[in-house]
Amino acid sequence: MTLTTDATTTDTAAPSGPVRLPAGGTLARPVDPSAPASAAAKIFNHPRNAWYVAAWDHEVTGKSPLARTIAGTPIALWRNSEGRPVALADTCWHRLAPLSQGKILGDEIQCPYHGLRYNATGRCSGMPAQETINPSAMVPSFPVVERYRYVWVWVGDPDLADPDTVPDMHQMDSPEWAGDGETIHADCNYQLILDNLMDLTHEEFVHSSSIGQEELSESEFEVTHDDTRVTVSRWMHNIDAPPFWLKNMRDKFPGFEGKVDRWQIIHFEAPGTICIDVGVAKAGTGAPEGDRSQGVNGFVMNTITPETDRTSHYFWAFMRNYCLDSQTITTQLRNGVHGVFGEDEDMLRAQQRAIDANPGHEFYSLNIDAGGMWVRKILDRMLQAEGRPSSAAPAGQGA
Amino acid sequence: MAALTQTRWQRGRVAEVEEVAEGVRRIVLEPEHPVPAAPGTHVDVDLGTEHRTRTRSYSVVRSEDGGARLTLSVQLARQSRGGSRHMHTLRAGDEIAMTEPVQSFPLSVGASRYVLVAGGIGVTALVAMASALRRRGADYQVVLVGRSRRVMAYAEDLVAEHGDRVRLHVDDEGTPLDVAALVAEVAEHAGARHTELYMCGPIGLMDAIRGAWTGHLLPEPNLRFETFGSSGTFAAEEFVVRIPQFGREIAVGPETTMLDALEDAGLDVMSDCRKGECGLCLVKVLDVDGQVDHRDVFLSRDQKERSAHLCLCVSRAVAGADANAKARTRSNGNAPAAVTVLLP
Ligand code: FES
């Protein structure tokens, strides 16, 4: 797209007039609402026909319902008497009161307002002050799968909800891995988090005190993809371990000194799961060729669930395959990653604010964005299949 | 499962009209604002005049091109409230007022077994469900009940699509449905507690199934049905409704409802669903000359037997099965049946 002041092109500041350039605006690309949906949409839409993590397994109980908005849909999450998780639309059929503020009564949930009851399929099973139940009374019930310590829900067409398509996060409950994580409520569009995780060059600048080092932006990376997955691999040979990794090496190899080979292999699986195979091994001991025995290996497990167009639930965990029975290390790693991700959280919030404050500007891409751009392309195709645009904002609102 | 209850009106164009069984017309509508119609949805069409709305609900048999083409099927019914006659006058190119697909009969996900029972034109509500179940690879059965093959729309198509999952019960072939046996079969099946039965058809058939269902103590929420309040135990006939508090006596023709007749007469009455589900139009019955054909699903069987109340939107008065005996005791000889009500 070329910079133009043609009167047929509009931006938000002047919906029917010529483009108004921001100060020094020769660098700004005007937004053309008639242009085809672009993979560089700033407020990215989310597919609905997909599994999203709604909660950690322990958050969903048979005691009281959990309210959470998943992909724009308010949901009441609870467990029935068999312990199976249930996801119902969080609004009563009758007068739309939130069911999540109601009570769980065995296999039913009761609306807090007039006491209507619903079973796990969303069918009304009790109405006040009448001898029959209105056959139309029901709330949407969403397919649910409990897997990898998470409760996943599907808010799209239930006929397409195939449990076999839950993204692979097997390290979360494998006996060969140990670790723990947290949830970040991120004040940004989910795609900004995916962009962040698909390009770890930012570590050098955002996380300079822990995992950042200048070799990150100096080393080459390789991108591969298929219809639902993207992989970005990067190896740094014979370097000094940054503080975070030096500590981990010393947990496994007490007193370790010397150079390491470091790897970051980012595995994306649509729509929002990114598992990053990370680690370092003593330099020249064969890690790039597959022998990681002289190193430490972690998996940063990330799965991002859009909440609204501008907020996200970011579930993460750090899993490791050494010193499995040490709670001290589990806690230290969780706290360490918590600190690192706090830096990302601040940056993402600031980025979202700047995006919203500059509706006339578009995204440009760098070579380092290749991984993120493949993610956007895959998501764009999923959205196209649902007949929805890739941009969540209506034209003229900073699409 | 989506349970959309929002009703948005729009224009729709009639694209095709075709006779698919005796007295049954397939009507393809092209709505102004297409949205895909999920199995179980219906559209409301407005068959009223400029001054009065007269909505009727018809199941979406088929949704194509993301809802750009919606197929309904309408049986010209003797018991019609006037809707089917109007629908049968439609020709390709006509325009009508219609809603987006409305969902009040959604097909659930995850039941271990599904039984679909269609009586007569009720099949229209179940055709799309059966296809969805086939695509999902679900365990399901389709039971079709009708007077005669000539009038059973979609029977052949369903057999072609679902093979021996379809069971046909045809009165004039001497193979009527044994409701007790059907429900007993459901109850004896290993997955009985997680079997859902979806039914759409004449109220007599649905009442019989409901009776057997509760008799076997099967879970009530697993019995799903849709009724547009258009079928009764008796054929619709003209009757009179008396409202002594206003000194009014209003005739209700076979093609209209008490609710419509009262509204037309300028009386202030309350209603919402207009299909016998919500109970908002409930009034007290003071006297009946003949009997009440309730037709609603709001009152329980006991309440209907007591007949202390009725739903204005669907209930009717009829001379009844023992019309001759009644005629003798009725104060007004051969005059139509009458019901006296107290409005709130
Ligand atoms: S208006 Fe709902 S039952 Fe009559």
XYZ file of C-alpha atoms and ligand atoms in Angstrom:
747
model
C 0.000 0.000 0.000
C 1.326 3.403 -0.861
C 0.995 6.602 1.018
C -1.772 8.639 -0.504
C -3.841 11.696 0.115
C -6.442 10.661 -2.388
C -9.893 11.686 -1.139
C -11.223 8.166 -1.524
C -8.954 6.921 1.211
C -10.137 7.637 4.720
C -8.855 7.339 8.220
C -10.520 7.715 11.575
C -9.663 11.326 12.045
C -11.405 12.375 8.874
C -13.879 9.707 7.878
C -14.976 11.352 4.652
C -12.132 13.686 3.831
C -8.550 13.312 2.781
C -6.055 11.510 4.970
C -4.724 13.618 7.773
C -1.135 12.798 8.369
C 0.146 12.710 11.895
C 2.944 15.154 12.667
C 5.990 14.060 10.747
C 3.591 11.660 9.162
C 5.525 10.592 6.110
C 6.247 7.372 8.015
C 2.616 6.664 8.781
C 0.738 4.319 6.555
C -2.894 5.416 6.180
C -5.589 2.883 6.896
C -7.647 1.934 3.909
C -10.854 0.312 5.088
C -11.608 -1.028 1.632
C -8.318 -2.881 1.483
C -8.550 -6.665 1.843
C -8.188 -7.986 5.396
C -4.536 -7.992 6.218
C -2.554 -10.424 8.305
C -1.035 -7.371 9.976
C -4.379 -6.363 11.534
C -3.653 -4.553 14.769
C -6.713 -5.737 16.678
C -6.825 -9.325 15.536
C -10.104 -11.224 15.539
C -10.189 -14.644 17.195
C -11.490 -17.851 15.634
C -14.535 -19.251 17.435
C -14.213 -22.792 16.153
C -11.279 -23.646 18.405
C -10.433 -25.024 21.825
C -9.398 -22.362 24.311
C -8.197 -22.843 27.864
C -10.877 -21.413 30.136
C -9.256 -22.221 33.480
C -6.769 -24.293 35.420
C -8.419 -27.533 36.512
C -8.419 -26.506 40.187
C -10.303 -23.290 39.447
C -13.419 -25.181 38.326
C -15.204 -26.769 41.269
C -18.475 -28.309 42.344
C -18.738 -25.785 45.167
C -19.368 -22.520 43.403
C -19.392 -21.522 39.741
C -16.565 -19.584 38.110
C -17.396 -16.638 35.824
C -15.030 -16.156 32.900
C -15.342 -14.552 29.479
C -13.843 -16.741 26.769
C -13.535 -15.461 23.214
C -16.081 -12.769 23.913
C -18.556 -15.183 25.488
C -19.386 -14.949 29.209
C -19.358 -18.475 30.628
C -20.258 -20.056 33.973
C -17.905 -22.963 34.709
C -18.682 -25.634 37.311
C -18.485 -29.362 37.989
C -21.377 -31.801 38.229
C -21.677 -34.540 40.855
C -19.386 -36.840 38.832
C -16.727 -34.121 38.794
C -17.141 -33.454 35.077
C -16.584 -29.798 34.118
C -19.575 -27.987 32.622
C -19.577 -24.708 30.670
C -22.878 -22.865 30.286
C -23.601 -19.405 28.942
C -23.454 -17.133 31.974
C -26.908 -15.714 31.569
C -30.256 -17.103 32.570
C -32.795 -17.759 29.779
C -35.438 -15.910 31.754
C -34.149 -12.403 32.530
C -30.434 -12.850 31.782
C -29.149 -12.819 35.382
C -25.629 -14.317 35.643
C -25.784 -18.008 36.516
C -22.232 -17.819 37.863
C -23.616 -16.005 40.895
C -25.977 -18.901 41.525
C -25.644 -22.199 43.367
C -24.539 -25.625 42.228
C -27.100 -28.218 43.319
C -25.636 -31.620 42.411
C -26.049 -31.928 38.661
C -27.791 -28.599 38.266
C -27.009 -24.936 38.570
C -29.602 -22.583 40.005
C -30.110 -19.011 38.866
C -29.547 -16.615 41.773
C -32.524 -14.463 40.811
C -35.694 -16.566 40.396
C -34.325 -20.019 41.060
C -34.598 -21.531 37.573
C -32.408 -24.629 37.399
C -30.373 -25.950 34.450
C -28.620 -29.251 33.876
C -25.231 -29.755 32.255
C -26.656 -29.630 28.731
C -28.218 -26.246 29.491
C -31.745 -27.563 29.525
C -33.982 -25.947 32.162
C -34.885 -28.558 34.747
C -36.957 -26.495 37.159
C -39.101 -23.371 37.077
C -40.626 -21.559 40.023
C -44.366 -21.654 40.785
C -45.515 -23.847 37.913
C -46.097 -27.542 37.371
C -44.419 -27.802 33.958
C -41.206 -26.568 32.363
C -41.319 -24.333 29.315
C -39.768 -26.505 26.578
C -37.988 -23.489 25.056
C -36.147 -22.674 28.267
C -32.449 -23.369 27.958
C -29.062 -21.741 27.904
C -26.223 -22.558 25.495
C -23.945 -25.319 26.739
C -20.399 -25.429 25.376
C -18.291 -28.508 24.680
C -15.641 -28.969 27.396
C -12.502 -31.080 27.623
C -10.277 -31.435 30.668
C -6.688 -32.017 29.587
C -3.116 -31.058 30.552
C -4.262 -29.564 33.911
C -6.566 -27.180 32.093
C -10.284 -26.963 31.301
C -10.738 -26.229 27.570
C -13.946 -24.909 26.037
C -15.253 -24.536 22.492
C -17.499 -21.519 21.923
C -18.026 -22.053 18.163
C -20.135 -24.575 16.253
C -20.450 -27.540 18.651
C -20.686 -29.964 15.749
C -17.066 -29.198 14.891
C -15.688 -29.654 18.425
C -13.315 -32.598 18.112
C -11.407 -33.344 21.357
C -8.534 -34.715 19.245
C -7.770 -31.177 18.110
C -6.908 -29.858 21.586
C -3.365 -28.444 21.152
C -0.581 -30.659 22.455
C 0.688 -29.568 25.878
C 1.601 -33.033 27.153
C 4.570 -31.823 29.216
C 1.998 -30.357 31.617
C 1.010 -33.748 33.015
C 3.824 -36.044 31.974
C 5.789 -37.815 34.726
C 8.993 -36.813 32.913
C 8.386 -33.142 33.510
C 7.818 -31.051 36.651
C 6.791 -27.450 37.104
C 4.090 -24.967 37.734
C 2.653 -21.751 36.370
C 0.241 -18.891 36.713
C -2.340 -16.859 34.837
C -1.759 -13.337 33.620
C -4.728 -11.153 32.832
C -3.171 -9.229 29.958
C -4.535 -5.872 28.841
C -3.954 -6.428 25.148
C -5.245 -8.231 22.082
C -4.241 -11.917 22.190
C -2.275 -11.693 18.938
C 0.153 -9.202 20.486
C 1.110 -11.911 22.997
C 1.529 -14.460 20.208
C 3.742 -11.980 18.325
C 5.765 -11.518 21.502
C 6.314 -15.240 21.998
C 7.017 -16.034 18.354
C 9.996 -13.708 18.296
C 12.315 -13.946 21.262
C 14.689 -11.300 19.974
C 12.903 -8.987 22.383
C 14.513 -10.829 25.307
C 17.711 -8.928 24.672
C 15.930 -5.628 25.309
C 13.013 -6.433 27.616
C 14.654 -9.130 29.732
C 18.286 -8.007 29.796
C 18.813 -8.931 33.472
C 17.659 -12.552 33.260
C 17.576 -14.303 29.883
C 18.515 -11.552 27.449
C 21.884 -11.496 25.678
C 23.158 -9.890 22.523
C 23.794 -13.196 20.761
C 19.978 -13.483 20.450
C 19.700 -10.834 17.785
C 22.956 -11.915 16.176
C 22.001 -15.549 15.644
C 20.062 -16.931 12.728
C 16.678 -18.554 13.074
C 14.685 -20.920 10.950
C 10.905 -20.954 10.403
C 8.787 -23.913 9.296
C 5.014 -24.328 9.246
C 2.063 -26.474 8.228
C -1.693 -25.757 8.293
C -2.000 -25.366 12.045
C 1.558 -25.151 13.376
C 4.577 -22.908 13.097
C 8.051 -23.629 14.442
C 10.848 -21.103 14.908
C 14.236 -22.547 15.912
C 17.291 -20.662 16.998
C 20.657 -22.020 18.221
C 23.444 -19.981 19.802
C 26.742 -21.794 19.953
C 29.520 -21.479 22.463
C 28.200 -18.509 24.402
C 28.128 -17.416 28.044
C 24.965 -18.567 29.813
C 22.774 -15.629 30.922
C 22.015 -15.484 34.699
C 18.785 -17.517 34.569
C 20.414 -20.386 32.664
C 23.648 -20.335 34.648
C 21.620 -20.895 37.812
C 19.704 -23.780 36.205
C 22.949 -25.399 34.996
C 24.357 -25.183 38.495
C 21.202 -26.831 39.923
C 21.955 -29.861 37.769
C 25.731 -29.571 37.547
C 26.839 -27.974 40.853
C 29.664 -25.499 40.351
C 29.291 -25.415 36.553
C 31.541 -22.873 34.746
C 32.107 -22.346 31.049
C 30.502 -21.836 27.685
C 27.163 -23.300 26.609
C 25.175 -24.024 23.490
C 21.739 -22.435 23.911
C 18.504 -23.266 22.069
C 15.012 -21.791 21.693
C 12.582 -23.826 19.642
C 9.175 -22.180 19.519
C 6.231 -24.455 18.706
C 2.968 -22.686 17.890
C -0.269 -24.599 17.513
C -3.440 -22.735 16.485
C -5.163 -20.813 17.759
C -3.168 -19.735 20.808
C -0.775 -22.328 22.197
C 2.974 -21.785 22.161
C 5.270 -24.324 23.795
C 8.883 -23.167 23.781
C 11.599 -25.762 24.075
C 14.422 -23.878 25.805
C 17.718 -24.831 27.355
C 21.479 -24.795 27.440
C 24.061 -27.573 27.379
C 27.809 -27.589 27.921
C 29.273 -26.229 24.698
C 30.251 -28.805 22.119
C 28.653 -31.811 23.886
C 26.304 -32.569 20.995
C 23.089 -30.800 22.006
C 22.381 -29.459 18.474
C 22.753 -33.000 17.167
C 20.266 -34.319 19.756
C 22.289 -35.270 22.850
C 21.055 -32.943 25.574
C 22.338 -35.035 28.471
C 24.971 -32.438 29.328
C 22.397 -29.670 29.653
C 19.195 -28.504 31.240
C 15.924 -28.414 29.334
C 12.767 -26.495 30.031
C 9.468 -26.022 28.263
C 7.744 -22.666 28.561
C 4.113 -23.670 28.133
C 1.942 -20.763 27.011
C -1.643 -20.786 25.957
C -3.451 -17.561 25.238
C -7.221 -17.212 25.346
C -8.802 -14.060 23.986
C -11.174 -12.577 26.540
C -12.293 -9.479 24.636
C -10.751 -7.780 21.608
C -8.373 -5.938 23.920
C -7.880 -8.315 26.868
C -6.564 -11.859 27.169
C -6.148 -14.709 29.606
C -2.539 -15.778 29.421
C -1.952 -19.195 31.019
C 1.681 -20.200 31.367
C 3.827 -22.767 33.131
C 7.520 -23.581 33.203
C 8.213 -27.304 33.024
C 11.654 -28.886 33.430
C 13.067 -32.372 33.021
C 15.705 -32.362 35.773
C 15.600 -32.307 39.609
C 11.954 -33.362 39.268
C 11.285 -33.730 42.971
C 12.553 -30.330 44.104
C 9.736 -27.999 45.131
C 12.398 -25.353 45.783
C 13.382 -25.361 42.118
C 9.736 -25.439 41.008
C 9.036 -22.377 43.131
C 12.220 -20.560 42.090
C 11.518 -21.154 38.402
C 7.910 -20.090 38.707
C 8.929 -16.915 40.521
C 11.709 -16.262 38.033
C 9.431 -16.597 35.020
C 6.810 -14.550 36.851
C 9.317 -11.693 36.976
C 10.291 -12.081 33.314
C 6.654 -12.180 32.158
C 5.862 -9.139 34.291
C 8.220 -7.209 32.017
C 6.333 -8.492 28.957
C 3.000 -7.623 30.538
C 4.051 -3.994 30.982
C 5.335 -3.776 27.420
C 2.197 -5.356 25.944
C -0.096 -3.012 27.872
C 1.935 -0.032 26.706
C 1.872 -1.321 23.127
C -1.916 -1.770 23.174
C -2.331 1.780 24.504
C -0.089 3.179 21.793
C -2.005 1.243 19.130
C -5.295 2.654 20.349
C -3.865 6.153 20.631
C -2.608 6.072 17.026
C -5.484 4.779 14.918
C -4.046 6.225 11.733
C -0.876 4.139 11.905
C -0.398 0.643 10.628
C 2.022 -2.135 11.506
C 5.189 -2.665 9.542
C 7.101 -5.914 9.740
C 10.709 -6.910 10.134
C 12.411 -10.101 9.168
C 12.283 -11.219 12.837
C 8.443 -11.196 12.599
C 8.362 -14.187 10.228
C 7.120 -16.604 12.909
C 4.412 -14.226 14.101
C 3.340 -13.462 10.558
C 2.878 -17.172 9.811
C 0.732 -17.389 12.952
C -1.354 -14.486 11.682
C -1.727 -16.157 8.313
C -2.966 -19.402 9.869
C -5.418 -17.547 12.103
C -6.559 -15.460 9.173
C -7.396 -18.639 7.254
C -9.354 -20.004 10.226
C -11.286 -16.741 10.388
C -11.937 -16.810 6.652
C -13.356 -20.315 7.003
C -15.742 -18.901 9.600
C -16.652 -16.055 7.266
C -15.155 -13.454 9.598
C -12.580 -10.727 8.949
C -9.128 -10.827 10.494
C -9.546 -7.403 11.994
C -11.733 -7.199 15.086
C -12.205 -3.447 14.849
C -14.728 -1.996 12.443
C -13.167 0.002 9.611
C -12.160 3.420 10.790
C -11.573 2.342 14.377
C -7.960 1.574 14.188
C -8.311 -1.678 12.288
C -25.621 -25.454 21.631
C -26.938 -22.041 20.890
C -30.284 -20.972 22.227
C -30.849 -17.717 20.420
C -34.054 -16.108 21.482
C -33.582 -12.771 19.836
C -36.063 -12.036 17.094
C -34.963 -9.756 14.297
C -37.407 -9.045 11.493
C -36.458 -8.636 7.874
C -37.816 -9.097 4.365
C -37.548 -12.410 2.605
C -38.103 -13.347 -1.017
C -39.795 -16.562 -2.062
C -37.339 -18.293 -4.398
C -39.084 -21.604 -5.034
C -42.357 -23.317 -4.275
C -42.908 -27.020 -4.844
C -45.370 -29.704 -3.769
C -43.396 -32.392 -1.872
C -46.269 -34.526 -0.597
C -50.017 -34.331 -0.784
C -50.949 -30.966 0.712
C -47.348 -30.209 1.705
C -45.476 -27.393 0.044
C -41.755 -26.792 0.164
C -41.023 -23.065 0.224
C -37.503 -21.741 -0.235
C -36.969 -18.266 1.196
C -34.071 -15.920 0.546
C -33.733 -13.641 3.573
C -32.335 -10.134 3.224
C -29.717 -10.769 5.910
C -28.687 -14.418 5.757
C -27.326 -16.207 8.805
C -26.795 -19.977 8.914
C -29.691 -21.827 10.527
C -28.645 -24.512 13.017
C -30.650 -27.730 13.361
C -33.804 -27.099 15.402
C -34.289 -23.479 14.391
C -37.486 -22.022 13.003
C -38.423 -18.749 11.389
C -41.485 -16.714 12.243
C -43.335 -15.230 9.317
C -45.800 -12.386 9.593
C -48.989 -13.109 7.702
C -50.859 -10.134 9.084
C -52.159 -6.977 7.528
C -50.742 -3.498 7.891
C -52.648 -3.119 11.139
C -52.268 -6.502 12.789
C -49.383 -8.894 13.023
C -50.174 -12.577 12.693
C -47.036 -14.567 13.183
C -46.648 -18.233 12.486
C -43.579 -20.375 13.124
C -42.128 -22.862 10.639
C -39.115 -25.105 11.187
C -36.121 -24.657 8.924
C -35.800 -27.952 7.072
C -32.630 -26.955 5.303
C -30.176 -24.065 5.394
C -27.929 -23.541 2.364
C -25.231 -21.040 1.407
C -24.789 -19.774 4.958
C -28.518 -19.271 5.377
C -29.027 -17.449 2.065
C -31.576 -20.138 1.161
C -33.869 -21.429 3.897
C -36.279 -24.239 3.155
C -39.570 -24.470 5.057
C -42.338 -26.941 4.465
C -45.955 -26.157 5.111
C -48.853 -28.546 5.290
C -52.232 -27.210 4.301
C -54.044 -28.114 7.488
C -57.716 -28.494 8.129
C -56.930 -27.477 11.698
C -54.909 -24.506 10.555
C -55.092 -21.189 12.299
C -55.113 -19.652 8.809
C -51.368 -19.636 8.403
C -50.953 -22.617 6.161
C -53.622 -21.438 3.731
C -51.835 -18.127 3.377
C -48.460 -19.839 2.986
C -49.896 -22.024 0.233
C -50.797 -18.951 -1.808
C -47.143 -17.837 -1.989
C -45.471 -17.849 -5.400
C -41.857 -17.444 -6.439
C -40.933 -13.775 -6.366
C -43.350 -12.866 -3.519
C -41.982 -11.040 -0.505
C -42.835 -11.695 3.105
C -41.789 -10.414 6.532
C -39.752 -13.023 8.359
C -37.364 -13.367 11.282
C -33.826 -14.620 11.345
C -33.647 -18.284 12.332
C -34.801 -18.516 15.966
C -33.467 -21.326 18.117
C -35.722 -22.808 20.755
C -35.189 -26.500 19.976
C -31.421 -26.972 19.887
C -29.799 -30.325 19.408
C -27.530 -30.990 22.365
C -24.013 -32.314 22.222
C -22.809 -35.388 24.024
C -25.894 -37.491 24.748
C -25.023 -41.165 24.382
C -28.072 -41.830 22.207
C -30.670 -39.800 20.339
C -34.201 -40.800 19.339
C -36.066 -38.448 16.997
C -39.827 -38.937 16.762
C -41.770 -37.065 14.100
C -45.533 -37.140 13.675
C -46.819 -35.889 10.326
C -45.499 -32.479 9.345
C -43.513 -32.384 12.633
C -40.794 -34.060 10.588
C -39.719 -30.613 9.409
C -38.184 -29.886 12.813
C -36.108 -33.069 12.762
C -34.695 -33.403 9.228
C -31.697 -31.139 9.880
C -31.089 -32.736 13.294
C -30.907 -36.187 11.762
C -28.322 -34.977 9.230
C -26.239 -33.363 11.973
C -26.302 -36.580 14.008
C -25.234 -38.580 10.979
C -22.320 -36.211 10.318
C -21.257 -36.450 13.965
C -21.337 -40.231 13.839
C -23.773 -40.254 16.773
C -25.938 -43.172 17.831
C -29.429 -42.160 16.692
C -32.754 -43.390 15.465
C -35.488 -41.652 13.490
C -39.115 -42.670 14.033
C -41.595 -41.339 11.478
C -45.312 -41.543 12.110
C -48.005 -40.639 9.597
C -51.490 -41.375 8.338
C -50.398 -42.410 4.871
C -47.231 -42.313 2.803
C -48.868 -39.902 0.384
C -48.868 -37.157 2.997
C -45.576 -38.008 4.694
C -43.151 -35.390 3.439
C -39.447 -36.258 3.562
C -40.025 -39.913 4.485
C -38.293 -41.141 1.329
C -35.438 -38.656 1.643
C -34.825 -39.680 5.232
C -34.771 -43.379 4.392
C -32.349 -42.641 1.555
C -30.054 -40.658 3.857
C -30.239 -42.702 7.056
C -31.111 -46.212 5.876
C -32.215 -48.566 8.595
C -31.867 -45.947 11.298
C -35.301 -44.806 10.084
C -38.434 -46.566 11.270
C -41.692 -45.875 9.456
C -45.094 -46.198 11.084
C -47.954 -45.679 8.685
C -51.569 -45.878 9.865
C -53.134 -46.936 6.580
C -50.546 -49.677 6.135
C -51.456 -51.149 9.500
C -48.108 -50.286 11.123
C -49.044 -47.636 13.684
C -46.569 -46.608 16.348
C -46.751 -48.461 19.656
C -45.709 -45.628 21.968
C -45.435 -47.815 25.060
C -43.095 -50.218 23.245
C -40.959 -47.371 21.852
C -40.427 -45.735 25.248
C -39.900 -49.104 26.958
C -37.155 -49.792 24.421
C -35.488 -46.475 25.321
C -35.786 -47.258 29.040
C -34.289 -50.733 28.671
C -31.323 -49.556 26.623
C -27.988 -49.471 28.465
C -27.596 -45.720 27.896
C -31.156 -44.898 28.991
C -30.231 -42.132 31.472
C -28.252 -40.331 28.771
C -30.675 -40.883 25.901
C -32.459 -37.827 24.609
C -35.733 -38.057 22.772
C -36.670 -35.172 20.469
C -40.249 -35.076 19.282
C -42.396 -32.882 17.135
C -45.908 -33.791 16.086
C -49.559 -33.834 17.075
C -50.219 -33.139 20.724
C -51.861 -36.564 21.202
C -48.665 -38.339 20.159
C -46.488 -36.090 22.295
C -48.755 -36.473 25.341
C -48.623 -40.243 24.994
C -44.821 -40.211 24.790
C -44.557 -37.849 27.746
C -46.849 -40.095 29.796
C -44.760 -43.173 29.022
C -41.507 -41.230 29.631
C -42.515 -40.175 33.148
C -43.946 -43.651 33.719
C -40.465 -45.105 33.182
C -38.948 -42.396 35.418
C -36.686 -41.240 32.588
C -35.123 -37.806 33.250
C -37.618 -35.105 32.271
C -35.029 -32.726 30.736
C -33.992 -35.473 28.294
C -37.412 -35.358 26.676
C -37.321 -32.491 24.235
C -40.101 -31.215 22.109
C -41.318 -28.320 20.127
C -44.894 -27.359 19.596
C -46.175 -24.328 17.817
C -49.498 -24.724 19.618
C -51.174 -25.613 16.381
C -52.399 -29.091 17.116
C -55.123 -30.309 19.431
C -57.002 -33.402 20.459
C -59.910 -32.215 18.337
C -60.204 -30.457 14.996
C -60.616 -26.720 15.312
C -64.188 -25.533 15.056
C -65.936 -22.247 15.570
C -66.808 -21.487 19.194
C -67.840 -18.580 21.349
C -65.952 -16.963 24.176
C -67.986 -15.090 26.762
C -66.501 -12.401 28.971
C -69.235 -11.439 31.448
C -67.116 -8.795 33.188
C -67.263 -6.763 29.980
C -70.626 -8.098 28.799
C -68.987 -9.403 25.604
C -69.517 -12.525 23.541
C -66.999 -13.059 20.767
C -67.013 -15.696 18.039
C -63.726 -17.468 17.355
C -63.538 -18.949 13.854
C -61.683 -22.193 13.150
C -58.797 -20.282 11.570
C -58.126 -17.832 14.353
C -57.291 -18.060 18.051
C -59.038 -16.775 21.135
C -56.123 -14.449 21.785
C -56.272 -12.968 18.278
C -60.082 -12.675 18.438
C -59.979 -10.904 21.807
C -57.276 -8.534 20.633
C -59.229 -7.815 17.461
C -62.265 -7.029 19.621
C -60.177 -4.409 21.409
C -59.742 -6.242 24.712
C -56.557 -5.715 26.669
C -54.959 -9.139 27.096
C -51.468 -10.211 28.075
C -49.327 -12.638 26.077
C -45.738 -13.422 25.153
C -44.870 -16.660 23.377
C -48.279 -17.138 21.679
C -47.627 -20.859 21.426
C -48.802 -22.241 24.742
C -45.467 -22.335 26.549
C -45.073 -19.348 28.874
C -48.452 -19.175 30.614
C -48.648 -15.388 30.457
C -51.990 -15.452 28.660
C -53.570 -17.676 31.321
C -57.159 -16.825 32.264
C -59.733 -18.341 34.640
C -62.417 -20.569 33.152
C -65.833 -19.843 34.680
C -67.973 -22.162 32.595
C -67.776 -24.413 29.538
C -70.508 -25.445 27.162
C -68.777 -28.365 25.430
C -65.172 -28.968 26.443
C -61.800 -27.250 26.380
C -59.135 -28.554 23.980
C -56.159 -27.114 25.833
C -53.326 -27.510 23.289
C -50.744 -25.812 25.559
C -47.706 -27.265 27.301
C -47.811 -24.829 30.220
C -50.514 -26.555 32.266
C -49.869 -30.006 33.664
C -52.114 -32.918 32.832
C -53.904 -32.539 36.197
C -54.433 -28.858 35.659
C -55.893 -29.527 32.222
C -58.263 -32.110 33.654
C -59.458 -29.623 36.260
C -59.754 -26.999 33.508
C -59.895 -24.119 35.980
C -57.614 -22.136 33.639
C -56.722 -22.020 29.968
C -54.117 -20.379 27.714
C -55.831 -17.908 25.389
C -53.188 -18.228 22.698
C -53.803 -21.888 21.812
C -56.770 -23.344 23.722
C -60.129 -23.829 22.047
C -63.624 -24.892 22.980
C -65.121 -27.831 21.072
C -68.379 -29.711 21.172
C -66.242 -32.693 22.079
C -66.174 -36.409 21.431
C -69.600 -36.983 22.907
C -71.103 -34.136 20.921
C -74.567 -35.626 20.712
C -74.867 -36.313 24.405
C -73.532 -32.854 25.114
C -75.934 -31.243 22.662
C -78.870 -32.551 24.628
C -77.666 -31.075 27.887
C -76.338 -27.914 26.349
C -78.485 -24.900 26.959
C -78.239 -23.656 23.412
C -79.049 -26.698 21.322
C -76.954 -26.878 18.151
C -75.146 -23.607 18.717
C -71.326 -23.715 18.822
C -69.405 -24.690 21.934
C -68.772 -21.838 24.325
C -66.348 -21.001 27.087
C -66.817 -18.301 29.711
C -63.625 -16.731 31.024
C -62.540 -14.129 33.538
C -59.796 -11.819 32.292
C -57.256 -10.538 34.776
S -48.817 -16.404 25.311
Fe -47.455 -17.859 26.156
S -48.805 -19.436 26.732
Fe -50.067 -18.063 25.677
